[in-house]
């Protein structure tokens, strides 16, 4: 598939590098050594995802379970509660780093911020397994890890809107989809990210979740996660958390809906209604409303090709 990238790509293309075949934000280079050598705590919980797979949803669930449903504490911005490991690569200096550091300039660097917190903490990252800290890769430390995935067709559409919201991509969906299929969207190739975790899914320290399962029966997933984290919940607590985590509730919750963080990106730009929110639609199968029949066919072939020698199923 030939993609005329130059025609469309702005910073989205310019700021990327390739590491071990993965397309990563350029600032990864500056952090690589510190990321590799990070001292990992066994009591922390790591949430690892390909972007737009339900990361925020899972972070809020896990943080609440780890913190005994502390609704008061949960009013703090999610980014501060669940540090984003490689964040300083993603949000540039002019923007929100100071806010994310809790007002402390020394903490502006995401790794320093993470180190300043007291374990157990919930860590968020989009890095693929092979780029996680050496202590995790080499099985020296075994924090609990939750890997969340989502139908790549929905992930792609969600990511397209997100990139447009941030102003990092100015092209059309068709071209974006082609880049996604070619593994050129940041953190891609998609399957190289997903399948290693799928192969590890029976590891007792790994819980492999799917966005679609969360949509289908969130209570069940809440119970599953609480057992995995060894933080059992009463039926009443499951119900309370289930309510708290609905799309409508999260959309209205300033601590998790990213409205404030993304406000500067929206200034002086005309973007569609649908793209104006981080909490956009929160549904399964939205790709059917967005992609052309040809594009859906291209995705289906690509999925088939990539899972044919595995027992992976989309949802
Ligand atoms: P859409 O763009 O399809 O609406 P991430 O947190 O990994 O960036 O994923 C963001 C996606 O998860 C967005 O998808 C967002 O709307 C969706 N999402 C966030 N909270 C959700 C919730 N409580 N229920 C369902 N979907 C949710």
Tab-separated table of C-alpha atoms and ligand atoms in Angstrom:
chain	number	residue	atom	x	y	z
A	1	UNK	CA	0.000	0.000	0.000
A	2	UNK	CA	1.508	3.320	-0.969
A	3	UNK	CA	0.853	6.115	1.433
A	4	UNK	CA	1.574	9.663	0.456
A	5	UNK	CA	2.610	10.544	3.966
A	6	UNK	CA	4.318	13.809	3.217
A	7	UNK	CA	1.101	15.278	2.025
A	8	UNK	CA	-0.550	14.870	5.369
A	9	UNK	CA	1.812	14.446	8.218
A	10	UNK	CA	2.912	17.202	10.488
A	11	UNK	CA	4.572	16.581	13.829
A	12	UNK	CA	3.045	13.129	13.871
A	13	UNK	CA	5.629	12.008	11.386
A	14	UNK	CA	8.420	14.431	12.138
A	15	UNK	CA	8.788	13.562	15.792
A	16	UNK	CA	9.057	9.822	15.411
A	17	UNK	CA	11.972	7.397	15.513
A	18	UNK	CA	12.152	3.661	14.961
A	19	UNK	CA	13.460	1.459	17.765
A	20	UNK	CA	13.533	-2.349	17.374
A	21	UNK	CA	11.069	-1.883	14.523
A	22	UNK	CA	8.647	0.124	16.686
A	23	UNK	CA	7.631	3.608	15.749
A	24	UNK	CA	8.134	5.745	18.864
A	25	UNK	CA	8.006	9.405	19.817
A	26	UNK	CA	11.418	10.933	19.180
A	27	UNK	CA	11.969	11.906	22.783
A	28	UNK	CA	12.247	8.217	23.634
A	29	UNK	CA	15.917	8.536	22.728
A	30	UNK	CA	16.484	10.868	25.655
A	31	UNK	CA	14.763	8.543	28.110
A	32	UNK	CA	15.918	5.150	26.891
A	33	UNK	CA	18.729	4.660	29.379
A	34	UNK	CA	16.636	5.685	32.368
A	35	UNK	CA	13.729	3.554	31.209
A	36	UNK	CA	15.950	0.516	30.730
A	37	UNK	CA	17.557	0.905	34.143
A	38	UNK	CA	14.476	1.857	36.111
A	39	UNK	CA	14.280	0.301	39.589
A	40	UNK	CA	10.969	-1.562	39.585
A	41	UNK	CA	8.871	-2.315	42.675
A	42	UNK	CA	7.136	-5.661	42.902
A	43	UNK	CA	4.206	-4.103	44.733
A	44	UNK	CA	3.378	-1.663	41.901
A	45	UNK	CA	0.812	-2.393	39.204
A	46	UNK	CA	1.691	-1.759	35.576
A	47	UNK	CA	-0.971	-1.009	32.964
A	48	UNK	CA	0.401	-1.565	29.483
A	49	UNK	CA	-1.571	-0.827	26.328
A	50	UNK	CA	-1.404	0.096	22.701
A	51	UNK	CA	-2.824	3.660	22.780
A	52	UNK	CA	-6.625	4.062	22.604
A	53	UNK	CA	-7.395	0.590	23.887
A	54	UNK	CA	-9.120	1.642	27.119
A	55	UNK	CA	-6.053	2.682	29.129
A	56	UNK	CA	-7.735	5.505	31.032
A	57	UNK	CA	-10.740	3.372	31.873
A	58	UNK	CA	-8.481	0.635	33.257
A	59	UNK	CA	-6.288	3.121	35.144
A	60	UNK	CA	-9.290	4.518	36.981
A	61	UNK	CA	-10.548	1.027	37.809
A	62	UNK	CA	-7.180	-0.199	39.046
A	63	UNK	CA	-6.403	2.957	41.031
A	64	UNK	CA	-9.777	2.758	42.756
A	65	UNK	CA	-9.305	-0.916	43.627
A	66	UNK	CA	-5.752	-0.345	44.874
A	67	UNK	CA	-6.930	2.584	46.983
A	68	UNK	CA	-9.982	1.044	48.577
A	69	UNK	CA	-12.400	3.182	46.553
A	70	UNK	CA	-10.981	6.443	47.861
A	71	UNK	CA	-13.381	8.860	46.127
A	72	UNK	CA	-11.776	11.844	47.804
A	73	UNK	CA	-8.284	10.926	46.565
A	74	UNK	CA	-9.729	10.133	43.139
A	75	UNK	CA	-10.521	13.802	42.627
A	76	UNK	CA	-6.848	14.335	41.879
A	77	UNK	CA	-5.983	14.326	38.177
A	78	UNK	CA	-5.481	10.755	36.959
A	79	UNK	CA	-2.093	11.632	35.449
A	80	UNK	CA	-0.837	12.429	38.930
A	81	UNK	CA	-2.297	9.296	40.447
A	82	UNK	CA	-1.109	6.921	37.715
A	83	UNK	CA	2.175	8.262	36.340
A	84	UNK	CA	2.625	7.855	32.605
A	85	UNK	CA	6.080	6.338	32.325
A	86	UNK	CA	7.200	7.962	29.102
A	87	UNK	CA	4.936	10.997	29.336
A	88	UNK	CA	7.615	13.599	28.911
A	89	UNK	CA	8.092	12.269	25.436
A	90	UNK	CA	4.533	12.962	24.559
A	91	UNK	CA	3.612	16.309	25.979
A	92	UNK	CA	5.901	19.066	24.950
A	93	UNK	CA	7.548	21.526	27.225
A	94	UNK	CA	5.238	24.391	26.474
A	95	UNK	CA	2.251	22.513	27.676
A	96	UNK	CA	1.256	20.634	30.763
A	97	UNK	CA	4.383	19.153	32.230
A	98	UNK	CA	4.433	21.566	35.129
A	99	UNK	CA	0.822	20.866	35.919
A	100	UNK	CA	1.461	17.168	35.751
A	101	UNK	CA	4.346	17.489	38.155
A	102	UNK	CA	2.092	18.655	40.953
A	103	UNK	CA	3.643	22.100	40.792
A	104	UNK	CA	7.149	20.807	41.393
A	105	UNK	CA	9.502	21.577	38.514
A	106	UNK	CA	11.918	18.792	39.569
A	107	UNK	CA	9.152	16.318	38.947
A	108	UNK	CA	8.404	17.594	35.456
A	109	UNK	CA	10.254	14.641	34.017
A	110	UNK	CA	7.889	11.660	34.091
A	111	UNK	CA	10.457	9.205	35.410
A	112	UNK	CA	11.478	11.506	38.243
A	113	UNK	CA	7.836	12.029	39.056
A	114	UNK	CA	7.241	8.291	39.170
A	115	UNK	CA	10.256	7.818	41.453
A	116	UNK	CA	8.960	10.486	43.810
A	117	UNK	CA	5.823	8.467	44.569
A	118	UNK	CA	5.484	5.857	47.308
A	119	UNK	CA	4.839	2.273	46.262
A	120	UNK	CA	2.409	0.657	45.565
A	121	UNK	CA	1.641	2.863	42.593
A	122	UNK	CA	-0.176	2.299	39.318
A	123	UNK	CA	2.117	2.893	36.335
A	124	UNK	CA	0.827	3.545	32.825
A	125	UNK	CA	2.892	2.871	29.733
A	126	UNK	CA	2.414	2.280	26.022
A	127	UNK	CA	5.865	0.757	25.552
A	128	UNK	CA	6.017	-2.717	24.013
A	129	UNK	CA	7.270	-5.564	26.211
A	130	UNK	CA	10.746	-5.581	24.739
A	131	UNK	CA	11.274	-1.932	25.673
A	132	UNK	CA	10.089	-2.236	29.291
A	133	UNK	CA	12.700	-1.826	32.045
A	134	UNK	CA	15.340	-4.567	32.114
A	135	UNK	CA	14.230	-5.758	35.541
A	136	UNK	CA	10.819	-6.656	34.082
A	137	UNK	CA	12.112	-8.059	30.806
A	138	UNK	CA	14.686	-10.209	32.572
A	139	UNK	CA	12.208	-11.474	35.145
A	140	UNK	CA	14.163	-9.964	38.023
A	141	UNK	CA	11.120	-8.057	39.240
A	142	UNK	CA	7.537	-9.215	38.754
A	143	UNK	CA	5.048	-6.432	39.419
A	144	UNK	CA	1.492	-7.282	38.492
A	145	UNK	CA	0.822	-6.211	34.918
A	146	UNK	CA	-2.484	-5.621	33.189
A	147	UNK	CA	-2.417	-5.551	29.428
A	148	UNK	CA	-5.499	-4.125	27.727
A	149	UNK	CA	-6.305	-4.506	24.087
A	150	UNK	CA	-9.157	-3.501	21.779
A	151	UNK	CA	-10.415	-4.344	18.312
A	152	UNK	CA	-7.709	-2.716	16.163
A	153	UNK	CA	-10.335	-1.247	13.828
A	154	UNK	CA	-11.882	0.716	16.715
A	155	UNK	CA	-8.453	1.483	18.148
A	156	UNK	CA	-7.438	2.977	14.813
A	157	UNK	CA	-10.535	5.179	14.502
A	158	UNK	CA	-10.192	6.334	18.109
A	159	UNK	CA	-6.507	7.079	17.547
A	160	UNK	CA	-7.262	9.053	14.390
A	161	UNK	CA	-9.609	11.344	16.321
A	162	UNK	CA	-7.124	11.631	19.161
A	163	UNK	CA	-4.312	12.643	16.797
A	164	UNK	CA	-6.546	15.247	15.222
A	165	UNK	CA	-7.581	16.516	18.638
A	166	UNK	CA	-3.914	17.003	19.538
A	167	UNK	CA	-3.234	18.593	16.162
A	168	UNK	CA	-0.535	16.038	15.447
A	169	UNK	CA	-2.271	14.731	12.337
A	170	UNK	CA	-4.056	16.800	9.753
A	171	UNK	CA	-4.987	14.225	7.125
A	172	UNK	CA	-7.970	12.029	6.403
A	173	UNK	CA	-9.009	8.735	7.976
A	174	UNK	CA	-8.214	6.700	4.870
A	175	UNK	CA	-4.556	7.707	4.951
A	176	UNK	CA	-4.359	7.276	8.702
A	177	UNK	CA	-5.748	3.740	8.377
A	178	UNK	CA	-3.099	2.888	5.805
A	179	UNK	CA	-0.386	4.149	8.126
A	180	UNK	CA	-1.879	2.103	10.959
A	181	UNK	CA	-1.876	-1.054	8.835
A	182	UNK	CA	1.717	-0.383	7.839
A	183	UNK	CA	2.734	-0.059	11.499
A	184	UNK	CA	3.679	3.592	11.068
A	185	UNK	CA	1.410	5.038	13.740
A	186	UNK	CA	3.331	5.616	16.966
A	187	UNK	CA	3.858	2.491	19.114
A	188	UNK	CA	3.090	0.337	16.081
A	189	UNK	CA	3.259	-2.160	14.538
A	190	UNK	CA	0.070	-3.104	16.364
A	191	UNK	CA	0.574	-6.889	16.320
A	192	UNK	CA	4.170	-6.681	17.511
A	193	UNK	CA	2.781	-4.874	20.557
A	194	UNK	CA	-0.189	-7.179	21.251
A	195	UNK	CA	0.998	-10.701	20.492
A	196	UNK	CA	3.975	-10.944	22.894
A	197	UNK	CA	1.612	-10.124	25.781
A	198	UNK	CA	-0.969	-12.569	24.455
A	199	UNK	CA	1.699	-15.281	24.502
A	200	UNK	CA	2.473	-14.405	28.138
A	201	UNK	CA	-1.156	-14.302	29.240
A	202	UNK	CA	-0.893	-17.388	31.456
A	203	UNK	CA	1.876	-15.814	33.489
A	204	UNK	CA	0.347	-15.416	36.979
A	205	UNK	CA	1.539	-11.829	37.145
A	206	UNK	CA	-0.162	-10.821	33.908
A	207	UNK	CA	-3.840	-10.161	33.345
A	208	UNK	CA	-4.839	-9.824	29.699
A	209	UNK	CA	-8.039	-7.800	29.248
A	210	UNK	CA	-10.083	-6.703	26.283
A	211	UNK	CA	-11.987	-3.445	25.965
A	212	UNK	CA	-14.935	-5.383	24.542
A	213	UNK	CA	-15.122	-7.578	27.673
A	214	UNK	CA	-15.249	-4.427	29.787
A	215	UNK	CA	-18.077	-3.063	27.664
A	216	UNK	CA	-19.933	-6.373	27.759
A	217	UNK	CA	-19.767	-7.027	31.511
A	218	UNK	CA	-17.863	-4.458	33.515
A	219	UNK	CA	-18.879	-5.924	36.878
A	220	UNK	CA	-17.300	-9.224	35.893
A	221	UNK	CA	-14.067	-7.502	34.863
A	222	UNK	CA	-14.013	-5.452	38.090
A	223	UNK	CA	-14.241	-8.700	40.079
A	224	UNK	CA	-11.577	-10.317	37.931
A	225	UNK	CA	-9.225	-7.366	38.391
A	226	UNK	CA	-9.831	-7.161	42.149
A	227	UNK	CA	-8.994	-10.861	42.528
A	228	UNK	CA	-5.910	-10.468	40.369
A	229	UNK	CA	-4.774	-7.540	42.514
A	230	UNK	CA	-5.608	-9.476	45.690
A	231	UNK	CA	-7.864	-6.629	46.786
A	232	UNK	CA	-11.262	-8.293	47.094
A	233	UNK	CA	-14.372	-6.113	46.870
A	234	UNK	CA	-17.806	-6.627	48.376
A	235	UNK	CA	-20.780	-6.856	46.000
A	236	UNK	CA	-21.733	-3.367	47.089
A	237	UNK	CA	-18.282	-2.019	46.240
A	238	UNK	CA	-18.399	-3.711	42.845
A	239	UNK	CA	-21.692	-1.958	42.193
A	240	UNK	CA	-20.373	1.429	43.310
A	241	UNK	CA	-17.283	1.074	41.137
A	242	UNK	CA	-19.344	-0.130	38.198
A	243	UNK	CA	-21.387	3.071	38.392
A	244	UNK	CA	-18.300	5.249	38.767
A	245	UNK	CA	-16.730	3.720	35.650
A	246	UNK	CA	-19.612	4.145	33.227
A	247	UNK	CA	-18.759	6.144	30.122
A	248	UNK	CA	-21.209	8.908	31.057
A	249	UNK	CA	-19.775	9.255	34.561
A	250	UNK	CA	-16.194	9.289	33.336
A	251	UNK	CA	-17.036	11.779	30.634
A	252	UNK	CA	-18.279	14.182	33.297
A	253	UNK	CA	-15.411	13.538	35.686
A	254	UNK	CA	-12.732	16.262	35.338
A	255	UNK	CA	-10.147	14.070	37.069
A	256	UNK	CA	-10.231	11.575	34.201
A	257	UNK	CA	-11.759	13.213	31.126
A	258	UNK	CA	-8.621	15.153	30.057
A	259	UNK	CA	-10.681	18.212	29.131
A	260	UNK	CA	-8.308	20.547	30.951
A	261	UNK	CA	-5.161	18.911	29.663
A	262	UNK	CA	-6.252	19.046	26.050
A	263	UNK	CA	-7.863	22.493	26.110
A	264	UNK	CA	-4.709	24.259	24.831
A	265	UNK	CA	-4.562	21.911	21.855
A	266	UNK	CA	-8.022	22.974	20.749
A	267	UNK	CA	-7.374	26.690	20.771
A	268	UNK	CA	-7.681	28.423	17.418
A	269	UNK	CA	-8.391	25.224	15.577
A	270	UNK	CA	-11.540	24.120	13.893
A	271	UNK	CA	-12.212	20.504	14.671
A	272	UNK	CA	-15.346	18.456	14.416
A	273	UNK	CA	-17.749	17.924	17.299
A	274	UNK	CA	-16.761	14.277	17.609
A	275	UNK	CA	-13.094	15.123	17.944
A	276	UNK	CA	-13.509	17.720	20.617
A	277	UNK	CA	-13.436	15.269	23.473
A	278	UNK	CA	-11.000	12.703	24.765
A	279	UNK	CA	-14.030	10.777	26.035
A	280	UNK	CA	-15.422	10.567	22.549
A	281	UNK	CA	-17.928	7.738	21.974
A	282	UNK	CA	-16.846	4.789	24.101
A	283	UNK	CA	-18.529	2.138	21.975
A	284	UNK	CA	-17.688	-1.137	20.268
A	285	UNK	CA	-17.752	-1.291	16.476
A	286	UNK	CA	-17.546	2.430	15.725
A	287	UNK	CA	-15.210	1.605	12.839
A	288	UNK	CA	-18.282	0.456	10.881
A	289	UNK	CA	-19.570	4.035	10.928
A	290	UNK	CA	-16.229	5.509	9.969
A	291	UNK	CA	-14.330	3.256	7.545
A	292	UNK	CA	-15.109	2.588	3.895
A	293	UNK	CA	-16.052	-0.965	2.873
A	294	UNK	CA	-12.671	-1.283	1.130
A	295	UNK	CA	-10.838	-0.215	4.241
A	296	UNK	CA	-12.755	-2.676	6.410
A	297	UNK	CA	-11.802	-5.391	3.932
A	298	UNK	CA	-8.147	-4.334	4.106
A	299	UNK	CA	-8.281	-4.472	7.909
A	300	UNK	CA	-9.984	-7.857	7.917
A	301	UNK	CA	-7.316	-9.324	5.643
A	302	UNK	CA	-4.586	-7.782	7.756
A	303	UNK	CA	-6.122	-9.214	10.950
A	304	UNK	CA	-6.498	-12.652	9.382
A	305	UNK	CA	-2.903	-12.626	8.155
A	306	UNK	CA	-1.512	-11.575	11.504
A	307	UNK	CA	-3.431	-13.956	13.731
A	308	UNK	CA	-3.438	-17.003	11.496
A	309	UNK	CA	-0.701	-18.828	13.394
A	310	UNK	CA	-1.961	-17.788	16.815
A	311	UNK	CA	-5.052	-18.540	18.870
A	312	UNK	CA	-5.807	-14.833	19.260
A	313	UNK	CA	-9.388	-13.728	18.748
A	314	UNK	CA	-10.367	-10.094	18.310
A	315	UNK	CA	-13.166	-10.087	20.889
B	1	LIG	P1	-13.300	6.337	21.634
B	1	LIG	O1	-12.379	7.333	21.017
B	1	LIG	O2	-13.632	5.207	20.696
B	1	LIG	O3	-14.515	6.940	22.232
B	1	LIG	P2	-7.270	5.331	25.995
B	1	LIG	O4	-7.624	5.655	27.386
B	1	LIG	O5	-6.467	4.071	25.839
B	1	LIG	O6	-6.658	6.490	25.285
B	1	LIG	O7	-8.628	4.980	25.218
B	1	LIG	C1	-9.561	5.981	24.955
B	1	LIG	C2	-10.820	5.325	24.443
B	1	LIG	O8	-11.482	4.678	25.541
B	1	LIG	C3	-11.793	6.336	23.866
B	1	LIG	O9	-12.516	5.628	22.846
B	1	LIG	C4	-12.658	6.618	25.086
B	1	LIG	O10	-13.905	7.185	24.775
B	1	LIG	C5	-12.791	5.206	25.651
B	1	LIG	N1	-13.223	5.189	27.060
B	1	LIG	C6	-12.730	5.875	28.095
B	1	LIG	N2	-13.441	5.656	29.213
B	1	LIG	C7	-14.422	4.789	28.865
B	1	LIG	C8	-15.523	4.197	29.580
B	1	LIG	N3	-15.741	4.454	30.874
B	1	LIG	N4	-16.349	3.372	28.893
B	1	LIG	C9	-16.142	3.107	27.587
B	1	LIG	N5	-15.132	3.651	26.857
B	1	LIG	C10	-14.287	4.487	27.486
